C-alpha cells in the first residue's frame, strides 16, 4: 500500500490530510494561482529544471511574487523526507488570503505554498501505455491563456469528465473551427507519413515539458517534426495518434469515440518514442523501478 501523501504547507511539513487553509485563499475564490506536477523516478524529480522554469513564467504572468529558489529547496527536502522513490510531486502557489474582491489585494498578501508528494504502488499509466487509450473529441471551452499553468481548470475538468462518461481515458479539445488544441491534461501528437505533427506553442496550449522532450527524442531518432495546427477534419490522414504528459509519458491512442479514426494497436513511431523516453528516464535518474 502506498504511504499517505506527505505535504509541506508554507514551510511546515505534515501529512497532507492535516493541512488546513482559509476559505479566503484566492485559489478557493478565483482559482488565482499556479501549479506544477513533477514525476519522481528512483527518488529523483524528473526534468526538474524545465518545470521550475515554467513555474517562474506562470508566476510572472500572474504577477505572483515569491522566492522560487527557496521553493526548489523546499520541494527537494520534502521529497527526501517523504521517502518516496516512485510517485509525483504537486506544487501549488496561490496569490494568498484576502477578503473577496476581484483585483489583487493591495497591499499584496503572502502567497500560500503547498507541496505534496504522492507515492505510486504502481505506475498509474503502465497498462494504458501498453494497450493504448480511447479518447473523446470535445469543444475547447477554456480561456485564452492556456499557456499559463494556472489553477483555473474548469474547462479541463468538464472535458475530462465528458471523456470518463464516454468510457474514454482522455478528452481531446478543439476550437470552433476544428483546430485541435490539446488534451484535458496532456499534449496531442499525430503521425502523418512518418513525421510527427503537433500544435505550435501558442497561447491556446500549455508548453508541455514532455512535449519538448518528445520533440528532442524524435529528432535524435531521425523522425521529422512539424509543429503546425492540425484540424479535426483531417484526422483521417493520421497513421498514429498519441498524447504526452509528465505522468502519462507517451500514451498511444487507439480509438476516437464516435469517429471513424481507429488503430488496431499502437503504431511503430509511438512505440519507438516510448522506448526512447524510457531510455532517457533511465539515463537521467538511473534505473526506474517501474
Ligand atoms: N497536466 N496540457 C495540459 C492542459 C496539461 O494539464 C498538461 C499536464 C499537459 C502536459 O504537460 P507536461 O508534459 O508538462 O506534463 C498539457 C498535469 C500533469 C496535470 O495537470 O496533472
PDB file of C-alpha atoms and ligand atoms in Angstrom, residues 35-37 51 54 142 149 153 156 173 182-187 206-211 244-247, ligand 1:
ATOM      1  CA  UNK A  35       0.835  24.771 -10.128  1.00  0.00           C
ATOM      2  CA  UNK A  36       3.322  22.206 -11.387  1.00  0.00           C
ATOM      3  CA  UNK A  37       3.347  18.411 -11.361  1.00  0.00           C
ATOM      4  CA  UNK A  51       9.378  22.526 -14.608  1.00  0.00           C
ATOM      5  CA  UNK A  54       7.782  27.111 -16.440  1.00  0.00           C
ATOM      6  CA  UNK A 142     -11.261  27.374 -21.936  1.00  0.00           C
ATOM      7  CA  UNK A 149      -0.266  26.672 -15.838  1.00  0.00           C
ATOM      8  CA  UNK A 153      -9.031  24.247 -14.856  1.00  0.00           C
ATOM      9  CA  UNK A 156     -10.264  20.838 -18.491  1.00  0.00           C
ATOM     10  CA  UNK A 173     -10.175  19.588 -27.198  1.00  0.00           C
ATOM     11  CA  UNK A 182      -4.567  19.709 -26.566  1.00  0.00           C
ATOM     12  CA  UNK A 183      -5.843  17.049 -24.206  1.00  0.00           C
ATOM     13  CA  UNK A 184      -7.613  17.913 -20.944  1.00  0.00           C
ATOM     14  CA  UNK A 185      -4.306  17.175 -19.183  1.00  0.00           C
ATOM     15  CA  UNK A 186      -1.932  16.215 -21.991  1.00  0.00           C
ATOM     16  CA  UNK A 187      -0.373  17.336 -25.280  1.00  0.00           C
ATOM     17  CA  UNK A 206       0.399  24.597 -22.399  1.00  0.00           C
ATOM     18  CA  UNK A 207       4.088  24.403 -23.343  1.00  0.00           C
ATOM     19  CA  UNK A 208       4.372  20.789 -22.176  1.00  0.00           C
ATOM     20  CA  UNK A 209       7.678  19.707 -20.670  1.00  0.00           C
ATOM     21  CA  UNK A 210       7.079  16.218 -22.073  1.00  0.00           C
ATOM     22  CA  UNK A 211       6.197  17.734 -25.454  1.00  0.00           C
ATOM     23  CA  UNK A 244       2.075  13.063 -23.690  1.00  0.00           C
ATOM     24  CA  UNK A 245       2.343  14.337 -20.141  1.00  0.00           C
ATOM     25  CA  UNK A 246       4.653  14.213 -17.165  1.00  0.00           C
ATOM     26  CA  UNK A 247       2.600  11.444 -15.584  1.00  0.00           C
TER      27      UNK A 247
HETATM   28  N1  LIG B   1      -1.011  18.229 -16.788  1.00  0.00           N
HETATM   29  N2  LIG B   1      -1.698  20.233 -21.379  1.00  0.00           N
HETATM   30  C1  LIG B   1      -2.413  20.345 -20.229  1.00  0.00           C
HETATM   31  C2  LIG B   1      -3.687  21.110 -20.266  1.00  0.00           C
HETATM   32  C3  LIG B   1      -1.936  19.744 -19.054  1.00  0.00           C
HETATM   33  O1  LIG B   1      -2.636  19.871 -17.923  1.00  0.00           O
HETATM   34  C4  LIG B   1      -0.726  19.009 -19.084  1.00  0.00           C
HETATM   35  C5  LIG B   1      -0.149  18.357 -17.867  1.00  0.00           C
HETATM   36  C6  LIG B   1      -0.025  18.921 -20.297  1.00  0.00           C
HETATM   37  C7  LIG B   1       1.299  18.209 -20.394  1.00  0.00           C
HETATM   38  O2  LIG B   1       2.292  18.978 -19.796  1.00  0.00           O
HETATM   39  P1  LIG B   1       3.609  18.320 -19.214  1.00  0.00           P
HETATM   40  O3  LIG B   1       4.191  17.496 -20.301  1.00  0.00           O
HETATM   41  O4  LIG B   1       4.460  19.478 -18.848  1.00  0.00           O
HETATM   42  O5  LIG B   1       3.190  17.477 -18.037  1.00  0.00           O
HETATM   43  C8  LIG B   1      -0.526  19.562 -21.416  1.00  0.00           C
HETATM   44  C9  LIG B   1      -0.539  17.827 -15.475  1.00  0.00           C
HETATM   45  C10 LIG B   1       0.259  16.559 -15.474  1.00  0.00           C
HETATM   46  C11 LIG B   1      -1.712  17.835 -14.526  1.00  0.00           C
HETATM   47  O6  LIG B   1      -2.485  18.787 -14.610  1.00  0.00           O
HETATM   48  O7  LIG B   1      -1.845  16.924 -13.700  1.00  0.00           O
END
